[in-house]
Short mmCIF file of C-alpha atoms in Angstrom, two decimals:
data_model
loop_
_atom_site.label_atom_id
_atom_site.label_comp_id
_atom_site.label_asym_id
_atom_site.label_seq_id
_atom_site.Cartn_x
_atom_site.Cartn_y
_atom_site.Cartn_z
CA UNK A 1 92.92 114.52 70.33
CA UNK A 2 92.29 110.92 69.25
CA UNK A 3 94.34 109.50 72.14
CA UNK A 4 92.58 111.79 74.62
CA UNK A 5 89.20 110.70 73.27
CA UNK A 6 90.20 107.05 73.62
CA UNK A 7 91.17 107.56 77.27
CA UNK A 8 87.80 109.16 78.06
CA UNK A 9 85.77 106.54 76.16
CA UNK A 10 87.56 103.68 77.94
CA UNK A 11 86.97 105.41 81.27
CA UNK A 12 83.22 105.89 80.62
CA UNK A 13 82.83 102.31 79.39
CA UNK A 14 84.53 101.12 82.56
CA UNK A 15 82.03 103.04 84.70
CA UNK A 16 79.14 101.24 83.00
CA UNK A 17 80.85 97.85 83.39
CA UNK A 18 81.22 98.46 87.12
CA UNK A 19 77.52 99.29 87.30
CA UNK A 20 76.77 95.86 85.83
CA UNK A 21 79.12 94.22 88.35
CA UNK A 22 77.41 96.04 91.22
CA UNK A 23 73.97 94.89 90.05
CA UNK A 24 75.01 91.27 90.48
CA UNK A 25 76.20 91.95 94.03
CA UNK A 26 73.40 94.18 95.41
CA UNK A 27 70.75 91.64 96.41
CA UNK A 28 69.42 93.25 99.61
CA UNK A 29 68.51 96.72 100.83
CA UNK A 30 71.68 96.87 102.91
CA UNK A 31 73.87 95.82 99.96
CA UNK A 32 72.14 98.26 97.60
CA UNK A 33 72.09 101.36 99.84
CA UNK A 34 75.17 100.98 102.07
CA UNK A 35 77.31 98.27 100.37
CA UNK A 36 76.37 95.74 103.05
CA UNK A 37 78.16 97.87 105.69
CA UNK A 38 81.36 95.95 104.93
CA UNK A 39 83.94 98.34 103.46
CA UNK A 40 87.47 98.09 104.80
CA UNK A 41 89.81 101.02 105.49
CA UNK A 42 91.39 101.48 102.05
CA UNK A 43 88.20 101.32 100.04
CA UNK A 44 86.36 103.43 102.62
CA UNK A 45 89.08 106.12 102.55
CA UNK A 46 89.11 106.27 98.75
CA UNK A 47 85.37 106.44 98.32
CA UNK A 48 84.95 109.03 101.08
CA UNK A 49 87.58 111.27 99.49
CA UNK A 50 85.92 110.80 96.10
CA UNK A 51 82.44 111.82 97.28
CA UNK A 52 83.56 115.08 98.93
CA UNK A 53 85.99 116.17 96.20
CA UNK A 54 83.74 116.90 93.26
CA UNK A 55 83.70 119.32 90.37
CA UNK A 56 83.47 122.33 92.69
CA UNK A 57 86.57 121.16 94.55
CA UNK A 58 88.51 120.51 91.35
CA UNK A 59 87.41 123.07 88.76
CA UNK A 60 86.19 125.55 91.39
CA UNK A 61 89.24 125.06 93.61
CA UNK A 62 91.60 125.85 90.72
CA UNK A 63 89.39 128.85 89.88
CA UNK A 64 89.70 130.20 93.43
CA UNK A 65 93.47 129.75 93.20
CA UNK A 66 93.45 131.73 89.95
CA UNK A 67 91.43 134.52 91.59
CA UNK A 68 92.98 134.67 95.09
CA UNK A 69 96.22 132.69 94.99
CA UNK A 70 97.13 130.21 97.72
CA UNK A 71 94.30 131.39 99.98
CA UNK A 72 91.91 130.02 97.35
CA UNK A 73 92.55 126.66 99.01
CA UNK A 74 90.25 127.56 101.91
CA UNK A 75 87.01 126.31 100.38
CA UNK A 76 88.30 122.77 99.83
CA UNK A 77 90.40 122.99 103.01
CA UNK A 78 87.27 123.56 105.12
CA UNK A 79 85.69 120.51 103.46
CA UNK A 80 88.68 118.49 104.63
CA UNK A 81 88.41 119.96 108.13
CA UNK A 82 84.73 118.99 108.25
CA UNK A 83 85.50 115.44 107.19
CA UNK A 84 88.24 115.21 109.83
CA UNK A 85 85.87 116.49 112.53
CA UNK A 86 83.16 114.04 111.46
CA UNK A 87 85.58 111.13 111.42
CA UNK A 88 87.29 111.85 114.75
CA UNK A 89 84.31 112.93 116.86
CA UNK A 90 81.13 111.44 115.37
CA UNK A 91 81.68 108.73 112.75
CA UNK A 92 82.02 105.81 115.19
CA UNK A 93 78.69 106.61 116.82
CA UNK A 94 77.01 107.19 113.48
CA UNK A 95 78.27 103.87 112.08
CA UNK A 96 77.01 101.97 115.14
CA UNK A 97 73.45 103.27 114.68
CA UNK A 98 72.91 100.93 111.69
CA UNK A 99 70.44 103.26 109.97
CA UNK A 100 70.15 104.38 106.34
CA UNK A 101 69.38 108.12 106.60
CA UNK A 102 69.96 111.14 108.82
CA UNK A 103 66.21 111.38 109.39
CA UNK A 104 66.15 107.83 110.77
CA UNK A 105 68.75 108.94 113.29
CA UNK A 106 66.55 111.87 114.30
CA UNK A 107 63.56 109.54 114.69
CA UNK A 108 65.58 107.26 116.95
CA UNK A 109 66.86 110.11 119.07
CA UNK A 110 63.64 112.10 119.40
CA UNK A 111 61.03 109.34 119.38
CA UNK A 112 59.84 109.17 115.78
CA UNK A 113 58.48 112.68 115.30
CA UNK A 114 61.26 114.59 113.56
CA UNK A 115 61.92 112.55 110.43
CA UNK A 116 59.51 113.83 107.78
CA UNK A 117 60.29 117.55 107.87
CA UNK A 118 64.03 116.88 108.17
CA UNK A 119 63.72 114.42 105.29
CA UNK A 120 62.19 117.10 103.06
CA UNK A 121 65.00 119.55 103.85
CA UNK A 122 67.65 116.87 103.28
CA UNK A 123 66.01 115.81 100.02
CA UNK A 124 66.11 119.39 98.72
CA UNK A 125 69.80 119.66 99.63
CA UNK A 126 70.83 116.38 97.99
CA UNK A 127 68.75 117.14 94.90
CA UNK A 128 70.46 120.50 94.37
CA UNK A 129 73.86 118.94 95.05
CA UNK A 130 73.20 116.31 92.37
CA UNK A 131 71.95 118.98 89.95
CA UNK A 132 74.96 121.26 90.34
CA UNK A 133 77.33 118.31 89.92
CA UNK A 134 75.50 117.24 86.77
CA UNK A 135 75.76 120.72 85.24
CA UNK A 136 79.55 120.47 85.51
CA UNK A 137 79.58 117.82 82.76
CA UNK A 138 78.91 120.62 80.27
CA UNK A 139 82.24 122.29 81.09
CA UNK A 140 84.28 119.10 80.71
CA UNK A 141 82.62 117.77 77.56
CA UNK A 142 82.85 121.22 75.98
CA UNK A 143 86.65 121.07 76.35
CA UNK A 144 86.76 117.48 75.13
CA UNK A 145 84.34 117.45 72.22
CA UNK A 146 83.09 121.04 71.81
CA UNK A 147 79.72 119.56 72.75
CA UNK A 148 76.40 121.34 73.18
CA UNK A 149 75.58 122.04 76.86
CA UNK A 150 72.33 120.06 76.88
CA UNK A 151 73.86 117.06 75.11
CA UNK A 152 76.81 117.07 77.53
CA UNK A 153 74.51 117.08 80.57
CA UNK A 154 72.40 114.25 79.12
CA UNK A 155 75.47 112.17 78.25
CA UNK A 156 77.24 112.54 81.61
CA UNK A 157 74.04 112.32 83.62
CA UNK A 158 72.83 109.21 81.81
CA UNK A 159 76.06 107.32 82.53
CA UNK A 160 75.91 108.18 86.25
CA UNK A 161 72.20 107.33 86.48
CA UNK A 162 72.82 104.04 84.67
CA UNK A 163 75.56 102.65 86.91
CA UNK A 164 73.93 104.05 90.08
CA UNK A 165 70.56 102.50 89.22
CA UNK A 166 72.06 99.14 88.30
CA UNK A 167 74.21 98.44 91.34
CA UNK A 168 73.43 101.09 93.95
CA UNK A 169 76.16 101.72 96.49
CA UNK A 170 78.29 98.76 95.34
CA UNK A 171 78.55 100.22 91.84
CA UNK A 172 79.15 103.71 93.20
CA UNK A 173 81.79 102.43 95.62
CA UNK A 174 83.76 100.63 92.94
CA UNK A 175 83.53 103.52 90.49
CA UNK A 176 84.52 105.95 93.24
CA UNK A 177 87.66 103.94 93.96
CA UNK A 178 88.63 104.14 90.28
CA UNK A 179 87.77 107.85 90.29
CA UNK A 180 89.91 108.40 93.40
CA UNK A 181 92.92 106.80 91.70
CA UNK A 182 92.35 108.75 88.47
CA UNK A 183 92.03 112.04 90.39
CA UNK A 184 95.18 111.36 92.38
CA UNK A 185 97.23 110.60 89.26
CA UNK A 186 95.64 113.25 87.05
CA UNK A 187 95.55 116.22 89.42
CA UNK A 188 98.20 115.62 92.09
CA UNK A 189 100.86 113.67 90.20
CA UNK A 190 100.52 115.16 86.69
CA UNK A 191 98.72 118.50 86.51
CA UNK A 192 100.25 120.01 89.68
CA UNK A 193 103.95 119.60 88.79
CA UNK A 194 103.39 120.35 85.09
CA UNK A 195 101.54 123.59 85.92
CA UNK A 196 104.27 124.77 88.30
CA UNK A 197 107.02 123.96 85.77
CA UNK A 198 105.16 125.67 82.89
CA UNK A 199 104.72 128.77 85.07
CA UNK A 200 108.50 128.92 85.63
CA UNK A 201 108.59 127.52 89.17
CA UNK A 202 107.62 129.14 92.46
CA UNK A 203 110.28 131.82 92.15
CA UNK A 204 108.88 133.04 88.84
CA UNK A 205 105.32 132.85 90.19
CA UNK A 206 106.25 135.06 93.16
CA UNK A 207 108.02 137.52 90.88
CA UNK A 208 105.06 137.93 88.51
CA UNK A 209 102.13 138.00 90.94
CA UNK A 210 101.15 140.45 93.72
CA UNK A 211 102.24 139.49 97.24
CA UNK A 212 98.62 138.93 98.35
CA UNK A 213 98.54 135.87 96.09
CA UNK A 214 100.84 134.20 98.62
CA UNK A 215 99.03 135.42 101.76
CA UNK A 216 97.31 132.42 103.44
CA UNK A 217 94.45 134.69 104.57
CA UNK A 218 94.24 136.79 101.41
CA UNK A 219 90.73 135.61 100.56
CA UNK A 220 89.43 137.37 103.69
CA UNK A 221 88.52 136.34 107.22
CA UNK A 222 84.76 136.66 106.69
CA UNK A 223 84.88 134.42 103.62
CA UNK A 224 86.88 131.79 105.51
CA UNK A 225 84.40 131.91 108.41
CA UNK A 226 81.51 131.45 105.99
CA UNK A 227 83.26 128.48 104.38
CA UNK A 228 83.63 126.92 107.84
CA UNK A 229 79.94 127.40 108.60
CA UNK A 230 78.72 126.07 105.27
CA UNK A 231 81.23 123.39 104.30
CA UNK A 232 82.82 122.23 107.56
CA UNK A 233 79.47 121.97 109.33
CA UNK A 234 77.82 120.75 106.13
CA UNK A 235 80.21 117.77 106.13
CA UNK A 236 78.98 116.87 109.63
CA UNK A 237 75.32 116.43 108.68
CA UNK A 238 74.89 115.78 104.92
CA UNK A 239 73.06 112.58 103.91
CA UNK A 240 75.55 112.00 101.09
CA UNK A 241 78.40 111.93 103.64
CA UNK A 242 76.55 109.95 106.32
CA UNK A 243 75.54 107.31 103.79
CA UNK A 244 79.25 106.66 103.18
CA UNK A 245 79.88 106.41 106.92
CA UNK A 246 77.17 103.72 107.03
CA UNK A 247 79.23 101.62 104.58
CA UNK A 248 82.12 101.18 107.05
CA UNK A 249 82.81 97.64 108.25
CA UNK A 250 83.37 98.88 111.81
CA UNK A 251 83.49 102.09 113.81
CA UNK A 252 87.30 101.87 113.73
CA UNK A 253 87.24 101.83 109.92
CA UNK A 254 84.91 104.85 109.93
CA UNK A 255 87.22 106.79 112.24
CA UNK A 256 90.62 105.94 110.76
CA UNK A 257 89.52 105.72 107.12
CA UNK A 258 87.73 109.05 107.36
CA UNK A 259 90.77 110.67 108.94
CA UNK A 260 92.91 109.52 106.02
CA UNK A 261 90.32 110.87 103.54
CA UNK A 262 90.13 114.22 105.38
CA UNK A 263 93.91 114.58 105.30
CA UNK A 264 93.90 113.80 101.57
CA UNK A 265 91.35 116.62 101.10
CA UNK A 266 93.72 119.11 102.75
CA UNK A 267 96.48 118.15 100.31
CA UNK A 268 94.05 118.34 97.38
CA UNK A 269 92.99 121.84 98.50
CA UNK A 270 96.53 123.19 98.42
CA UNK A 271 97.23 121.49 95.08
CA UNK A 272 94.20 123.12 93.44
CA UNK A 273 95.18 126.57 94.71
CA UNK A 274 98.77 126.16 93.45
CA UNK A 275 97.54 125.03 90.00
CA UNK A 276 95.24 128.07 89.84
CA UNK A 277 98.07 130.39 90.89
CA UNK A 278 100.28 128.94 88.15
CA UNK A 279 97.47 129.44 85.64
CA UNK A 280 97.30 133.13 86.65
CA UNK A 281 100.95 133.51 85.64
CA UNK A 282 100.42 131.84 82.27
CA UNK A 283 96.98 133.31 81.46
CA UNK A 284 96.56 136.59 83.38
CA UNK A 285 93.44 137.74 81.51
CA UNK A 286 91.03 134.79 81.32
CA UNK A 287 87.35 135.80 81.00
CA UNK A 288 86.39 133.89 84.18
CA UNK A 289 88.38 132.26 86.98
CA UNK A 290 86.56 128.94 86.47
CA UNK A 291 88.03 128.76 82.95
CA UNK A 292 91.53 128.32 84.43
CA UNK A 293 91.35 124.53 84.81
CA UNK A 294 90.07 123.86 81.30
CA UNK A 295 92.51 126.33 79.72
CA UNK A 296 95.65 124.99 81.35
CA UNK A 297 94.65 121.41 80.56
CA UNK A 298 93.80 122.16 76.94
CA UNK A 299 96.85 124.29 76.15
CA UNK A 300 99.70 123.00 78.31
CA UNK A 301 99.38 119.23 78.68
CA UNK A 302 100.70 116.70 76.17
CA UNK A 303 98.45 114.26 74.30
CA UNK A 304 97.33 111.35 76.46
CA UNK A 305 98.15 113.19 79.68
CA UNK A 306 95.49 115.73 78.73
CA UNK A 307 92.93 112.94 78.36
CA UNK A 308 93.86 111.48 81.75
CA UNK A 309 93.59 114.85 83.52
CA UNK A 310 90.22 115.53 81.89
CA UNK A 311 89.18 112.05 82.98
CA UNK A 312 90.24 113.09 86.49
CA UNK A 313 87.94 116.12 86.30
CA UNK A 314 85.17 113.91 84.98
CA UNK A 315 85.85 111.47 87.82
CA UNK A 316 85.57 114.27 90.38
CA UNK A 317 82.19 115.34 89.02
CA UNK A 318 80.86 111.80 88.68
CA UNK A 319 81.77 110.77 92.22
CA UNK A 320 79.91 113.69 93.78
CA UNK A 321 77.01 113.38 91.34
CA UNK A 322 76.47 109.66 91.97
CA UNK A 323 76.84 110.04 95.74
CA UNK A 324 74.33 112.88 95.84
CA UNK A 325 71.95 110.96 93.56
CA UNK A 326 71.79 107.83 95.71
CA UNK A 327 71.45 110.01 98.83
CA UNK A 328 68.58 111.95 97.23
CA UNK A 329 66.81 108.75 96.17
CA UNK A 330 67.32 107.11 99.58
CA UNK A 331 65.82 110.09 101.40
CA UNK A 332 62.94 110.39 98.92
CA UNK A 333 62.02 106.71 99.26
CA UNK A 334 62.80 105.95 102.91
CA UNK A 335 62.02 109.27 104.61
CA UNK A 336 59.26 110.80 102.48
CA UNK A 337 57.47 108.30 100.25
CA UNK A 338 57.43 105.46 102.82
CA UNK A 339 55.77 107.75 105.37
CA UNK A 340 52.96 108.54 102.95
CA UNK A 341 52.33 104.97 101.90
CA UNK A 342 52.67 103.53 105.43
CA UNK A 343 55.35 101.67 107.32
CA UNK A 344 58.37 100.46 105.39
CA UNK A 345 57.93 96.84 104.31
CA UNK A 346 59.89 94.51 106.53
CA UNK A 347 60.28 90.78 106.32
CA UNK A 348 62.22 88.05 104.58
CA UNK A 349 64.16 87.85 101.37
CA UNK A 350 61.14 88.67 99.21
CA UNK A 351 60.50 91.93 101.01
CA UNK A 352 64.20 92.79 100.86
CA UNK A 353 64.22 92.12 97.12
CA UNK A 354 61.18 94.35 96.66
CA UNK A 355 62.96 97.11 98.58
CA UNK A 356 65.94 96.85 96.23
CA UNK A 357 63.61 97.25 93.26
CA UNK A 358 61.89 100.20 94.94
CA UNK A 359 65.14 101.99 95.72
CA UNK A 360 66.41 101.26 92.21
CA UNK A 361 63.25 102.83 90.78
CA UNK A 362 63.71 105.92 92.94
CA UNK A 363 67.31 106.37 91.75
CA UNK A 364 66.09 106.23 88.17
CA UNK A 365 63.25 108.71 88.82
CA UNK A 366 65.46 111.12 90.78
CA UNK A 367 68.19 110.78 88.14
CA UNK A 368 65.84 111.79 85.33
CA UNK A 369 64.61 114.73 87.43
CA UNK A 370 68.20 115.81 88.14
CA UNK A 371 69.09 115.79 84.42
CA UNK A 372 65.99 117.81 83.49
CA UNK A 373 66.58 120.40 86.24
CA UNK A 374 70.27 120.66 85.28
CA UNK A 375 69.30 121.43 81.68
CA UNK A 376 66.86 124.14 82.80
CA UNK A 377 68.99 125.71 85.53
CA UNK A 378 71.51 128.44 84.79
CA UNK A 379 72.84 129.78 88.10
CA UNK A 380 74.73 126.91 89.72
CA UNK A 381 76.27 128.93 92.53
CA UNK A 382 72.91 130.24 93.74
CA UNK A 383 71.33 126.78 93.68
CA UNK A 384 74.18 125.27 95.70
CA UNK A 385 74.15 128.18 98.16
CA UNK A 386 70.42 127.73 98.79
CA UNK A 387 70.94 124.01 99.37
CA UNK A 388 73.78 124.44 101.87
CA UNK A 389 72.07 127.33 103.68
CA UNK A 390 68.95 125.23 104.20
CA UNK A 391 71.00 122.23 105.30
CA UNK A 392 73.13 124.09 107.85
CA UNK A 393 70.48 126.58 108.99
CA UNK A 394 67.74 123.98 109.38
CA UNK A 395 69.40 120.69 110.36
CA UNK A 396 72.78 121.33 112.00
CA UNK A 397 71.43 122.20 115.44
CA UNK A 398 68.90 119.34 115.88
CA UNK A 399 71.39 116.75 114.56
CA UNK A 400 74.38 117.81 116.65
CA UNK A 401 72.07 118.62 119.57
CA UNK A 402 70.70 115.09 119.43
CA UNK A 403 74.21 113.65 119.48
CA UNK A 404 75.60 115.92 122.19
CA UNK A 405 72.74 117.18 124.44
CA UNK A 406 70.58 114.74 126.37
CA UNK A 407 67.95 117.40 127.20
CA UNK A 408 67.06 118.13 123.56
CA UNK A 409 63.46 117.17 122.72
CA UNK A 410 61.40 116.37 119.64
CA UNK A 411 59.52 119.65 119.97
CA UNK A 412 62.83 121.53 120.15
CA UNK A 413 64.17 119.69 117.11
CA UNK A 414 61.07 120.36 115.01
CA UNK A 415 61.04 124.02 116.03
CA UNK A 416 64.74 124.35 115.19
CA UNK A 417 64.26 122.85 111.72
CA UNK A 418 61.22 125.02 110.97
CA UNK A 419 62.54 128.30 112.37
CA UNK A 420 66.08 127.83 111.02
CA UNK A 421 64.83 126.89 107.56
CA UNK A 422 62.28 129.72 107.36
CA UNK A 423 64.79 132.23 108.72
CA UNK A 424 67.33 131.25 106.06
CA UNK A 425 64.73 131.56 103.28
CA UNK A 426 63.47 134.93 104.55
CA UNK A 427 66.96 136.33 105.02
CA UNK A 428 68.05 135.18 101.56
CA UNK A 429 65.07 137.08 100.17
CA UNK A 430 66.13 140.17 102.10
CA UNK A 431 69.94 140.10 101.91
CA UNK A 432 70.34 138.18 98.65
CA UNK A 433 71.00 134.51 98.00
CA UNK A 434 74.78 134.86 98.01
CA UNK A 435 74.96 136.97 101.19
CA UNK A 436 76.61 135.57 104.34
CA UNK A 437 73.98 136.85 106.79
CA UNK A 438 71.25 134.24 106.06
CA UNK A 439 73.30 131.30 107.29
CA UNK A 440 74.71 133.29 110.25
CA UNK A 441 71.36 134.45 111.60
CA UNK A 442 69.45 131.36 110.53
CA UNK A 443 71.85 129.16 112.50
CA UNK A 444 71.61 131.39 115.58
CA UNK A 445 67.80 131.39 115.40
CA UNK A 446 67.74 127.60 115.09
CA UNK A 447 70.04 127.21 118.12
CA UNK A 448 68.06 129.64 120.28
CA UNK A 449 64.73 127.99 119.48
CA UNK A 450 66.12 124.48 120.00
CA UNK A 451 67.41 125.31 123.49
CA UNK A 452 64.37 127.33 124.59
CA UNK A 453 61.72 124.91 123.33
CA UNK A 454 63.61 121.85 124.60
CA UNK A 455 63.89 123.34 128.10
CA UNK A 456 60.24 124.42 128.04
CA UNK A 457 58.88 121.00 127.03
CA UNK A 458 58.79 117.59 128.67
CA UNK A 459 62.11 115.70 128.43
CA UNK A 460 62.39 112.90 125.91
CA UNK A 461 60.85 109.67 127.17
CA UNK A 462 63.34 107.56 129.15
CA UNK A 463 62.58 104.47 127.05
CA UNK A 464 63.45 106.38 123.86
CA UNK A 465 66.74 107.57 125.33
CA UNK A 466 67.55 104.06 126.56
CA UNK A 467 66.95 102.63 123.08
CA UNK A 468 69.04 105.46 121.64
CA UNK A 469 71.97 104.69 123.94
CA UNK A 470 71.73 101.01 123.04
CA UNK A 471 72.01 101.84 119.35
CA UNK A 472 74.90 104.24 119.96
CA UNK A 473 76.68 101.43 121.77
CA UNK A 474 76.24 99.20 118.72
CA UNK A 475 73.47 97.03 120.15
CA UNK A 476 70.22 96.64 118.23
CA UNK A 477 69.39 97.56 114.64
CA UNK A 478 69.77 95.24 111.66
CA UNK A 479 71.88 92.08 112.06
CA UNK A 480 75.46 92.13 110.87
CA UNK A 481 75.86 90.80 107.31
CA UNK A 482 77.34 87.35 107.03
CA UNK A 483 81.05 87.63 106.27
CA UNK A 484 82.56 85.56 103.50
CA UNK A 485 86.22 86.19 104.19
CA UNK A 486 87.77 85.89 100.70
CA UNK A 487 85.19 88.25 99.17
CA UNK A 488 85.15 90.55 102.17
CA UNK A 489 88.90 90.90 102.20
CA UNK A 490 89.07 91.36 98.44
CA UNK A 491 86.38 94.05 98.36
CA UNK A 492 86.70 95.66 101.76
CA UNK A 493 90.40 96.38 101.70
#
């Protein structure tokens, strides 16, 4: 395992070095939180694919393939569909808003009265997303070093917190690009063909497994519908995803780059399911489906390749973890803390520098909290389900309503967040956290309340809507960053 260890150590050291590089570049709030809004199409595509394809998509996607066959691709496939929908229909408008958080968008659209409560819901979602990603380090480091769970979480979490705190979005962007390349080589180009060959090829796989393993809908229509509600719609409104859209150099980059990333996700989904199906042929009696990825890597891959594929899994977890962490810290500072302490400081370079220090401090604080919660938490699936149910049930309707329906009002948005969120919580208590009904009925309740209250209350002030349309058209907001062509072209792609 010495060669495998060396590959992982070099990879982790490289992540820290990129954090140091990002610290030298992130000198303003815009640079620190959204990479100066200057990413070009290739870097934008790679980082967007990296943020949405995390440990759940890699280890969990292979596990679903092991359990259900090719239809196990649906979870990651719906993530790709959500990213495609966001990129084609909404990303250009979102990028032109020139904001930092989803709650800022709601304030602009509804007149400054919807941000705090939506910020709290979004903070809870991003926190749980960061926690569940951090827990995944335990699985990978256990395979690598037979490491204690707590030590593994502290080690992986500390590295992510370090490079995220140092350089903010610039560090995360650069590390995500490396992670995207490592995932592509490790999972698509190495693990996928090796797994199929070791299983005897597709003919042998079909001969040894039940026919339902090759049924595209074998996982069940209701499960697929739930995946669409949670993951496809979740991609449309999550702060971690929107914060990447804000990094695009132009609305064209956001649209085309996101479309490329979404298509990549669809390919990644199928690859994970095929790897899991191959693992079922080789190891038909594993104790859990999620053990399929680690088992096939540990037992079937040659030295060196094994280290690279495990680095790919580590890359998948780190990209989601760092993206969720900076999103959580951004929401906590800009949408919650700043509202308690007063208006956000605005001004010249000194104020901007102070804001960088403030956001850096919040990443460090949130990162420590994430590591501690990850150590204490046992049920990852339940935590992630609660997060996504609250996100979709509470925020989907007011966000999409604000983008698509002129008649929506602040009162309707606030009512939708409150009723949808409370309905989801109450229904999870009644039906169970993992049941499908809470998100179904919570979303319907949120939609009904949003429409009824909006129609029953005074329309949004004309001046607010005019300012909103100006921002959607790309006029107003913060000034464009000064372009230095050689650097911009080198970094932006």
